[in-house]
GROMACS .gro file of C-alpha atoms in nm:
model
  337
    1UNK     CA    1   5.001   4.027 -12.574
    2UNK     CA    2   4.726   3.832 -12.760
    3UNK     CA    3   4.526   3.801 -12.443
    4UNK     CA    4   4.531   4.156 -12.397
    5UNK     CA    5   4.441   4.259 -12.754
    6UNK     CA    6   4.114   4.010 -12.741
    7UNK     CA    7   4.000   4.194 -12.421
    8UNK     CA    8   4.045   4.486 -12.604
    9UNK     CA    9   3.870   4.416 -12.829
   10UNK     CA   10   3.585   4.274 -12.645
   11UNK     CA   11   3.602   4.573 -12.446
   12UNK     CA   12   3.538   4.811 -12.736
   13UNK     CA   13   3.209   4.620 -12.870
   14UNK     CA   14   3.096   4.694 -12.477
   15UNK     CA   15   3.206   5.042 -12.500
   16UNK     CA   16   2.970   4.997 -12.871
   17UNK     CA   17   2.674   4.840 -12.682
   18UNK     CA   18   2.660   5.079 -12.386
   19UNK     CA   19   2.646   5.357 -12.677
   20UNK     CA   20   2.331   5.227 -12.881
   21UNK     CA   21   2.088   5.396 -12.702
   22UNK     CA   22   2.232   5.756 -12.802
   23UNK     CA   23   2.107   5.717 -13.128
   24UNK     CA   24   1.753   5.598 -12.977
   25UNK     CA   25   1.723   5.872 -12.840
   26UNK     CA   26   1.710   6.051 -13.180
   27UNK     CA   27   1.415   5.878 -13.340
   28UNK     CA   28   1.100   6.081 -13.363
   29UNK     CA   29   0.709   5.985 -13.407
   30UNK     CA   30   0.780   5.638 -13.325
   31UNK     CA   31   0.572   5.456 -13.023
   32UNK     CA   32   0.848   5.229 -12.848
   33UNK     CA   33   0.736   4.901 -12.991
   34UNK     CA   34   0.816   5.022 -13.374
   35UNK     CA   35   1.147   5.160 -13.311
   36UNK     CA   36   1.216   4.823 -13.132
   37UNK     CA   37   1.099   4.654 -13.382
   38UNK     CA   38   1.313   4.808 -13.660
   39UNK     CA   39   1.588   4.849 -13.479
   40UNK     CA   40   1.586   4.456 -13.392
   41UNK     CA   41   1.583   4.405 -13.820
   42UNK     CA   42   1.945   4.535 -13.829
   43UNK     CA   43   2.043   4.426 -13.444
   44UNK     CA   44   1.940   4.069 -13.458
   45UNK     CA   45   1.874   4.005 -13.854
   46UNK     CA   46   2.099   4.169 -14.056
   47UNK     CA   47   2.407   4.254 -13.883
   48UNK     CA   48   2.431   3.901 -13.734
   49UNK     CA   49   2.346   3.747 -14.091
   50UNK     CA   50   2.650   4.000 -14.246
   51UNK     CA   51   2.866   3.914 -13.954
   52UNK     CA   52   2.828   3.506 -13.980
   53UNK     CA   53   2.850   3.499 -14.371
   54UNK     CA   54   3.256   3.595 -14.272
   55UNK     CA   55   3.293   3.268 -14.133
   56UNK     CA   56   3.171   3.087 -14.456
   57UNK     CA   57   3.457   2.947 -14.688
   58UNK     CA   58   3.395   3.103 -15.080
   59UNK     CA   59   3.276   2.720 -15.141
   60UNK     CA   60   3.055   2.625 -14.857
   61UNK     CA   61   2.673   2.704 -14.798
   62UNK     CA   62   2.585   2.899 -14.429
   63UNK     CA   63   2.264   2.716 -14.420
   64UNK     CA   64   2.404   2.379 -14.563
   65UNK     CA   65   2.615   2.402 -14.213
   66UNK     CA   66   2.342   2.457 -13.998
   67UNK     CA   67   2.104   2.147 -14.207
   68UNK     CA   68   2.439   1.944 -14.094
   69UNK     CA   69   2.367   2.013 -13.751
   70UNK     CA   70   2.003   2.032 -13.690
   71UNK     CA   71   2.014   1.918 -13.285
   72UNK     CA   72   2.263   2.185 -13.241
   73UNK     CA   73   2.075   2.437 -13.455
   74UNK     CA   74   1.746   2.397 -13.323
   75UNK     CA   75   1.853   2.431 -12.957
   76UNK     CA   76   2.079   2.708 -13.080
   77UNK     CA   77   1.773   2.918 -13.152
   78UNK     CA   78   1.570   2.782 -12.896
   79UNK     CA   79   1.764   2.935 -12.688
   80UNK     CA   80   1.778   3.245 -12.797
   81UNK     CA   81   1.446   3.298 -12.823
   82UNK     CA   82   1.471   3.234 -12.412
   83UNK     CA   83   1.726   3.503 -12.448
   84UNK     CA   84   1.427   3.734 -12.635
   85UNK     CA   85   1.212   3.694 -12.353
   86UNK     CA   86   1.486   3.759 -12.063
   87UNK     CA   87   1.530   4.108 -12.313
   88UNK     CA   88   1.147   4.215 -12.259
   89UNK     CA   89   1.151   4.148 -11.900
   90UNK     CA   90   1.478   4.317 -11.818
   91UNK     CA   91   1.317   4.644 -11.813
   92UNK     CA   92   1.004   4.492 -11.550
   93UNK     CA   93   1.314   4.475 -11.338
   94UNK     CA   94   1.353   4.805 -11.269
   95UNK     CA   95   1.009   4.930 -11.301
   96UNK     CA   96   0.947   4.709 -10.975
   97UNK     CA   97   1.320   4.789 -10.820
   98UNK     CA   98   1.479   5.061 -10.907
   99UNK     CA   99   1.691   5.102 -11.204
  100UNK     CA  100   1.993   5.028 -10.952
  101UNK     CA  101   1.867   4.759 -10.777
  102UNK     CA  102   1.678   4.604 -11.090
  103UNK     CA  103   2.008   4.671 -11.304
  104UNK     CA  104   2.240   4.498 -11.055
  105UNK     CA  105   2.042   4.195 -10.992
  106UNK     CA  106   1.960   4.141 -11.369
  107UNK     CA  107   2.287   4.193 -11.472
  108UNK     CA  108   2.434   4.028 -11.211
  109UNK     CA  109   2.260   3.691 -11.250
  110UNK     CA  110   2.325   3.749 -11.607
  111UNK     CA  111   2.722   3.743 -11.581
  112UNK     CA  112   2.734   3.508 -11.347
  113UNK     CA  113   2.459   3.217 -11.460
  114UNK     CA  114   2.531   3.223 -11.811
  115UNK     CA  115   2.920   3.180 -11.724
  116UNK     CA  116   2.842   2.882 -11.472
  117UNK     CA  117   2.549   2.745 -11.654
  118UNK     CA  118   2.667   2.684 -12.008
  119UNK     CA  119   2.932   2.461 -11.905
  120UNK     CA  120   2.718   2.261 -11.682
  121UNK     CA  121   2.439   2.246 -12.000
  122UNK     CA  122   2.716   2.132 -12.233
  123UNK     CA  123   2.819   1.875 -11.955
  124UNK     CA  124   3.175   2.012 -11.945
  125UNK     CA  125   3.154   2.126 -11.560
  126UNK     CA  126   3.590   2.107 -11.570
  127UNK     CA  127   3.545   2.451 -11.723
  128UNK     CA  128   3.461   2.652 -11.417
  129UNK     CA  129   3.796   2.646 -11.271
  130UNK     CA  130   3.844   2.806 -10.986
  131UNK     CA  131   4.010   3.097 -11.152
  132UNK     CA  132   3.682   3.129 -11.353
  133UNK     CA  133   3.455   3.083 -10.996
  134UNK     CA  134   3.683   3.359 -10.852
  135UNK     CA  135   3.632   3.601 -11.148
  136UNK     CA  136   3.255   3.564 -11.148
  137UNK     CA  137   3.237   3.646 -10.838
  138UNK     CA  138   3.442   3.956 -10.842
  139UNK     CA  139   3.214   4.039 -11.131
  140UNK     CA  140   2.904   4.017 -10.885
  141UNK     CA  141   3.050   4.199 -10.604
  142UNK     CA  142   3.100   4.517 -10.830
  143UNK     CA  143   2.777   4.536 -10.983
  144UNK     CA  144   2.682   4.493 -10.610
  145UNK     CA  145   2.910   4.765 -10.529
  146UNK     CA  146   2.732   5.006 -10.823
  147UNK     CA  147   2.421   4.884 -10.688
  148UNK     CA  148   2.500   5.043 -10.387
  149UNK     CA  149   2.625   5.350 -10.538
  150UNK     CA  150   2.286   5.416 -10.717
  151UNK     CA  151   2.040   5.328 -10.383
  152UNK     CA  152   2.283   5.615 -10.262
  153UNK     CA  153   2.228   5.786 -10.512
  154UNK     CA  154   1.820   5.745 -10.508
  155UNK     CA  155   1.821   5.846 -10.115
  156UNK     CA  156   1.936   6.165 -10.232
  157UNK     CA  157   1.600   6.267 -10.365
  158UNK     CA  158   1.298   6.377 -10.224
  159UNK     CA  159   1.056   6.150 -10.136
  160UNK     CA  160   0.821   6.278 -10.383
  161UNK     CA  161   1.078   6.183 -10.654
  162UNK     CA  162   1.123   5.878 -10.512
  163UNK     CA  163   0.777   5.764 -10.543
  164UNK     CA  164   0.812   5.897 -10.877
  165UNK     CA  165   1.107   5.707 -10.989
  166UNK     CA  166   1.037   5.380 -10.832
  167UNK     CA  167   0.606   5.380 -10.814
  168UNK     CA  168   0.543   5.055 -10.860
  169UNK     CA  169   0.788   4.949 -10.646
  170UNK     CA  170   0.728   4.564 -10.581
  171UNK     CA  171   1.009   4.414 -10.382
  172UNK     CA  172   0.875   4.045 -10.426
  173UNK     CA  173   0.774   4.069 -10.747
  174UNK     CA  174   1.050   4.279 -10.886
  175UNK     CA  175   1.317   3.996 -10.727
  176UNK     CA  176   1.105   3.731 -10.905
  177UNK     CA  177   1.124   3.961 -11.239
  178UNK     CA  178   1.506   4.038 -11.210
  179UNK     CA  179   1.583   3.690 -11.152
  180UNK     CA  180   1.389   3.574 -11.436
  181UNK     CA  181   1.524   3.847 -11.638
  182UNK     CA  182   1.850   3.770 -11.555
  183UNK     CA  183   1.844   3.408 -11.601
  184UNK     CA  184   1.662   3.430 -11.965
  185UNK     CA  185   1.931   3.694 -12.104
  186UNK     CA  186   2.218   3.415 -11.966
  187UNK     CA  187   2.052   3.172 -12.189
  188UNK     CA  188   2.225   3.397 -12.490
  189UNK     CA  189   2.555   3.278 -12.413
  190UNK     CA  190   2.402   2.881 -12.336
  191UNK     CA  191   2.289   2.944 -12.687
  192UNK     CA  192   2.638   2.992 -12.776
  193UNK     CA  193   2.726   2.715 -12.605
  194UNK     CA  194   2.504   2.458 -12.824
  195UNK     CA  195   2.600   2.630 -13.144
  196UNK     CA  196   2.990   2.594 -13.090
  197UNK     CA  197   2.994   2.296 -13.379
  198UNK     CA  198   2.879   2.546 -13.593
  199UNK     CA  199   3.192   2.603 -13.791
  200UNK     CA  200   3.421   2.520 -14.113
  201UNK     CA  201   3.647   2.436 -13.887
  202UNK     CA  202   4.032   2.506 -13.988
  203UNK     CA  203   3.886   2.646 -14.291
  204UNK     CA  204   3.775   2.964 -14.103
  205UNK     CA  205   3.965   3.159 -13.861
  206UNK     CA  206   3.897   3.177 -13.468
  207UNK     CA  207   3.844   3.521 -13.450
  208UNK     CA  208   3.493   3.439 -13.675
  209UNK     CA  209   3.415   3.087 -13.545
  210UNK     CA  210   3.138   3.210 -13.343
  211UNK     CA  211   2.961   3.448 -13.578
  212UNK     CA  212   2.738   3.139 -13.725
  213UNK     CA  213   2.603   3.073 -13.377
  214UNK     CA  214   2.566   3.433 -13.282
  215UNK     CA  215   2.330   3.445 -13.555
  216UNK     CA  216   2.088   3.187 -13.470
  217UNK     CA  217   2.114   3.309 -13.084
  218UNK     CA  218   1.967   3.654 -13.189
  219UNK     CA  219   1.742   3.514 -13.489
  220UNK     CA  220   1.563   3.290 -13.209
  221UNK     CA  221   1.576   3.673 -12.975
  222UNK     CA  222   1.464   3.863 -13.282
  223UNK     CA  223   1.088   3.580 -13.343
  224UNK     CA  224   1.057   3.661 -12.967
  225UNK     CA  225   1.049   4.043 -12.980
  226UNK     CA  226   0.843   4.054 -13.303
  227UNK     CA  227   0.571   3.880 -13.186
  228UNK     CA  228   0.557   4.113 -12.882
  229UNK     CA  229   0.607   4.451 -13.076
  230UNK     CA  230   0.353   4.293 -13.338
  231UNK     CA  231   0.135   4.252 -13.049
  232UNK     CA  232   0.192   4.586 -12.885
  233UNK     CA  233   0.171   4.740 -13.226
  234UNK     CA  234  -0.247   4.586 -13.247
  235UNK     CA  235  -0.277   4.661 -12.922
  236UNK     CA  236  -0.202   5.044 -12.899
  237UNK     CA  237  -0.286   5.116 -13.279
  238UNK     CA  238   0.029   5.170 -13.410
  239UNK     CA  239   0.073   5.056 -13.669
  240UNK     CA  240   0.051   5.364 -13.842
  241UNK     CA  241   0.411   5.444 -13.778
  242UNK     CA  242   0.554   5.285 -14.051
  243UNK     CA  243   0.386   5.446 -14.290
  244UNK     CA  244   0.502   5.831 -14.137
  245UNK     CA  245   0.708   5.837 -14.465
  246UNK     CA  246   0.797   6.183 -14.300
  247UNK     CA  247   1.017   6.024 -14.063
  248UNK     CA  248   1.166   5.691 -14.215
  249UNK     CA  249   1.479   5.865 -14.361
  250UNK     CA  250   1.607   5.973 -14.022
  251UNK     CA  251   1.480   5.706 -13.800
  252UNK     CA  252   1.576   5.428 -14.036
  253UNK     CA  253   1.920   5.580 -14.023
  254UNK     CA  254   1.911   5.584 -13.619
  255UNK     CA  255   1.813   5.220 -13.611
  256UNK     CA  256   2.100   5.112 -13.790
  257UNK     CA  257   2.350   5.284 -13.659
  258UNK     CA  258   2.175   5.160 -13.286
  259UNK     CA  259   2.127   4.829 -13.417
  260UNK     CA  260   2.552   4.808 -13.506
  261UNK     CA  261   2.637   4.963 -13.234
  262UNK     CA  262   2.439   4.678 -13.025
  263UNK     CA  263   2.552   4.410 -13.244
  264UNK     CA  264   2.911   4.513 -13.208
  265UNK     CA  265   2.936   4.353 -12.867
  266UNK     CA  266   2.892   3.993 -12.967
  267UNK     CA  267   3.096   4.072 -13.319
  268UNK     CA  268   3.386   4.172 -13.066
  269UNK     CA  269   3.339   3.930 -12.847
  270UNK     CA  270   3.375   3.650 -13.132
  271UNK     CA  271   3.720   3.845 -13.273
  272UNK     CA  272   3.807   3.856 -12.853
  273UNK     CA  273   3.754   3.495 -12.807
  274UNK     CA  274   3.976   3.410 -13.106
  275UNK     CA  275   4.263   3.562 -12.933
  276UNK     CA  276   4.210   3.423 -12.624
  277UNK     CA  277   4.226   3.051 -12.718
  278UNK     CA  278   4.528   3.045 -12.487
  279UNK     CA  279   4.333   3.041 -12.165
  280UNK     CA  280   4.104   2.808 -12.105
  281UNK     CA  281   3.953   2.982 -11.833
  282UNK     CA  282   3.940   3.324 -12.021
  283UNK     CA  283   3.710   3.168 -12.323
  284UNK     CA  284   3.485   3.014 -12.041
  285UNK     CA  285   3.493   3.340 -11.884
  286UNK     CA  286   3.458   3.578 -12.175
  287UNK     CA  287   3.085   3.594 -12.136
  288UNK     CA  288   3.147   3.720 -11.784
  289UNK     CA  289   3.347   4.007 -11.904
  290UNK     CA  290   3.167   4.128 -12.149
  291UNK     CA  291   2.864   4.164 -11.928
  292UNK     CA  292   3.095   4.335 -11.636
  293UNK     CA  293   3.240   4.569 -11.926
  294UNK     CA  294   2.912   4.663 -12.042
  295UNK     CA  295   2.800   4.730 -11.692
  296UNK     CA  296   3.098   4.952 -11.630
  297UNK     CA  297   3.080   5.150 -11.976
  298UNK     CA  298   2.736   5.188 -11.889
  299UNK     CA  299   2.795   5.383 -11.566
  300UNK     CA  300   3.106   5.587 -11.782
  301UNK     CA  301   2.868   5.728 -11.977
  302UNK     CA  302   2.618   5.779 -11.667
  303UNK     CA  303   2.874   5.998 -11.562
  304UNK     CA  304   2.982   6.194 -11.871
  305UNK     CA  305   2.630   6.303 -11.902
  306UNK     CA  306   2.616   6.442 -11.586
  307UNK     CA  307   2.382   6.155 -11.463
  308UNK     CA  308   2.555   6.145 -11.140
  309UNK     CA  309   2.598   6.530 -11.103
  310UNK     CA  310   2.515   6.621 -10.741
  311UNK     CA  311   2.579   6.315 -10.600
  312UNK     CA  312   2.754   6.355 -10.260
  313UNK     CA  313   3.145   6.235 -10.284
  314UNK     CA  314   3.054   5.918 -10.121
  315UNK     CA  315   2.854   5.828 -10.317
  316UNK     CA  316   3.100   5.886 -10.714
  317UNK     CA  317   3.374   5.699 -10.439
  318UNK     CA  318   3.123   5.377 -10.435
  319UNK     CA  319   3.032   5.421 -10.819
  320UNK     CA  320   3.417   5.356 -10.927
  321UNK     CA  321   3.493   5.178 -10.683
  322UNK     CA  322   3.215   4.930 -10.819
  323UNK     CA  323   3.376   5.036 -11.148
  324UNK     CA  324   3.739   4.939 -11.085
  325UNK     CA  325   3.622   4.604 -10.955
  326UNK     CA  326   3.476   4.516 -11.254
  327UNK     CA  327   3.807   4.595 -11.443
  328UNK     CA  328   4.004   4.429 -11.231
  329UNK     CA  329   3.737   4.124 -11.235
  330UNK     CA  330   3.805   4.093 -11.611
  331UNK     CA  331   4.155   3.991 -11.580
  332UNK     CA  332   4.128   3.791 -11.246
  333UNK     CA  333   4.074   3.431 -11.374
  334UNK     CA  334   4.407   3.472 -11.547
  335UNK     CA  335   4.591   3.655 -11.255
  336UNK     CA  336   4.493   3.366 -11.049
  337UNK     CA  337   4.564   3.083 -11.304
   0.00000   0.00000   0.00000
């Protein structure tokens, strides 16, 4: 019962994450690179700093654990910041592919490399049991399947959409892209990985053990993407945006609510991980499912909006098919343990 309540709960900060982009959506007067900008304060700053000050004992110092460990710390945010970079390039993915094809790869080579990698950087490679190989690859063959179901998708429009959706289509240097992509945003979890001695210990409870990690992970994202939306903001001459005082109210409101709802997905996948200290192969997996979980409440949402409205009955069969793999990938590793 345990088990099932931490991938419960990890599955409801992935229901959180694939919702962050509603509120987005209602921010006005903003160029792209502002709302990111402020948006990444409360995603990657203070959330995460809120979040990891619940795993601090009433008589210990956050920052007097992290001077403790300053190998583990530094490569903590290292890291991360690798993790910033593989969030910037995640959407050159699907400029040059597709948003299916560039989606699937990217978050495919997510899943799967920061599940297989982060053992083998930790040099623990006993973790990837074959329970946890099986799993990832489960995981890959339904974002293949959803792939699939959006190319299908895409060859139901006309060509001049087409051209339109996809015009810089770049096979080469889209695959190059996505791969990159993918592999930077796995280095989150490798991140993860090198901050695990970042703890009280007994003195704080499993479900929050994480949280002081977490932080550093998106702290080293957070330098990345402020430098670039810095950049972009000299670049395109916006920097006027934050002083619309006509619009802060409302869009400061947005970005919080968009930067917990993003934020939620690593918060729930710390409070998952603490229940799942059980299996061995689930906490080595966890990253895994809460990449397939995003992808599949993703696609849920696709589909309450009507985002797949018209599509030929072949082609909503392939989407959940894709869909239920991914479910069913989540449990696998302890199925087959």
């Amino acid at each position: 019962m345990e088990i099932l309540f931490g991938l419960l709960i990890i599955a409801v900060g992935a229901f959180c994450q694939s919702s962050s982009y509603v509120p987005i959506r209602k921010i006005r007067s903003w160029s792209w690179e502002t709302f990111w900008l402020v948006q990444g304060l409360f995603a990657w700053l203070i959330f995460p700093f809120a979040g990891a000050m619940l795993a601090v004992p009433s008589d210990a110092s956050l920052f007097g654990l992290y001077a403790c460990y300053p190998r583990e710390t530094a490569l903590t945010v290292v890291f991360g910041m690798l993790w910033g970079v593989g969030g910037l390039t995640f959407g050159l993915s699907m400029r040059y592919l597709g948003v299916a094809l560039g989606q699937s790869i990217a978050l495919g080579t997510c899943a799967g490399l920061g599940t297989i990698l982060t053992p083998l950087f930790l040099g623990r490679p006993g973790d990837l049991t074959a329970s946890v190989i099986c799993g990832v690859i489960a995981t890959l063959i339904g974002i293949a399947i959803i792939g699939v179901a959006g190319h299908l998708k895409s060859k139901g429009l006309s060509e001049e959409a087409k051209k339109e959706a996809v015009k810089d289509f770049n096979f080469p240097k889209g695959i190059l892209v996505a791969l990159s992509a993918g592999f930077m945003s796995a280095c989150f979890n490798i991140g993860l990985g090198f901050g695990e001695p970042l703890n009280f210990g007994d003195a704080t409870a499993d479900i929050f053990k994480t949280l002081p990690a977490t932080f550093l992970v998106t702290f080293g994202g957070f330098l990345t993407n402020a430098a670039y939306c810095l950049f972009q903001n000299a670049r395109n001459k916006t920097f006027g945006d934050y002083a619309n005082g006509k619009v802060w109210a409302g869009n400061l409101l947005f970005c919080a609510l968009a930067g917990l709802l993003w934020y939620s997905q690593f918060f729930g996948l710390s409070l998952g991980k603490g229940f799942l200290t059980s299996s061995e192969s689930l906490m080595t997996f966890s990253w895994c499912i809460l990449m397939a979980l995003n992808v599949t409440f993703s696609n849920v949402w696709g589909i309450i909006l009507k985002e797949w409205k018209g599509c030929s009955r072949k082609t909503v069969a392939v989407l959940l098919t894709g869909i239920a793999v991914l479910i069913i990938s989540s449990f696998l590793p302890e199925l087959l343990k």
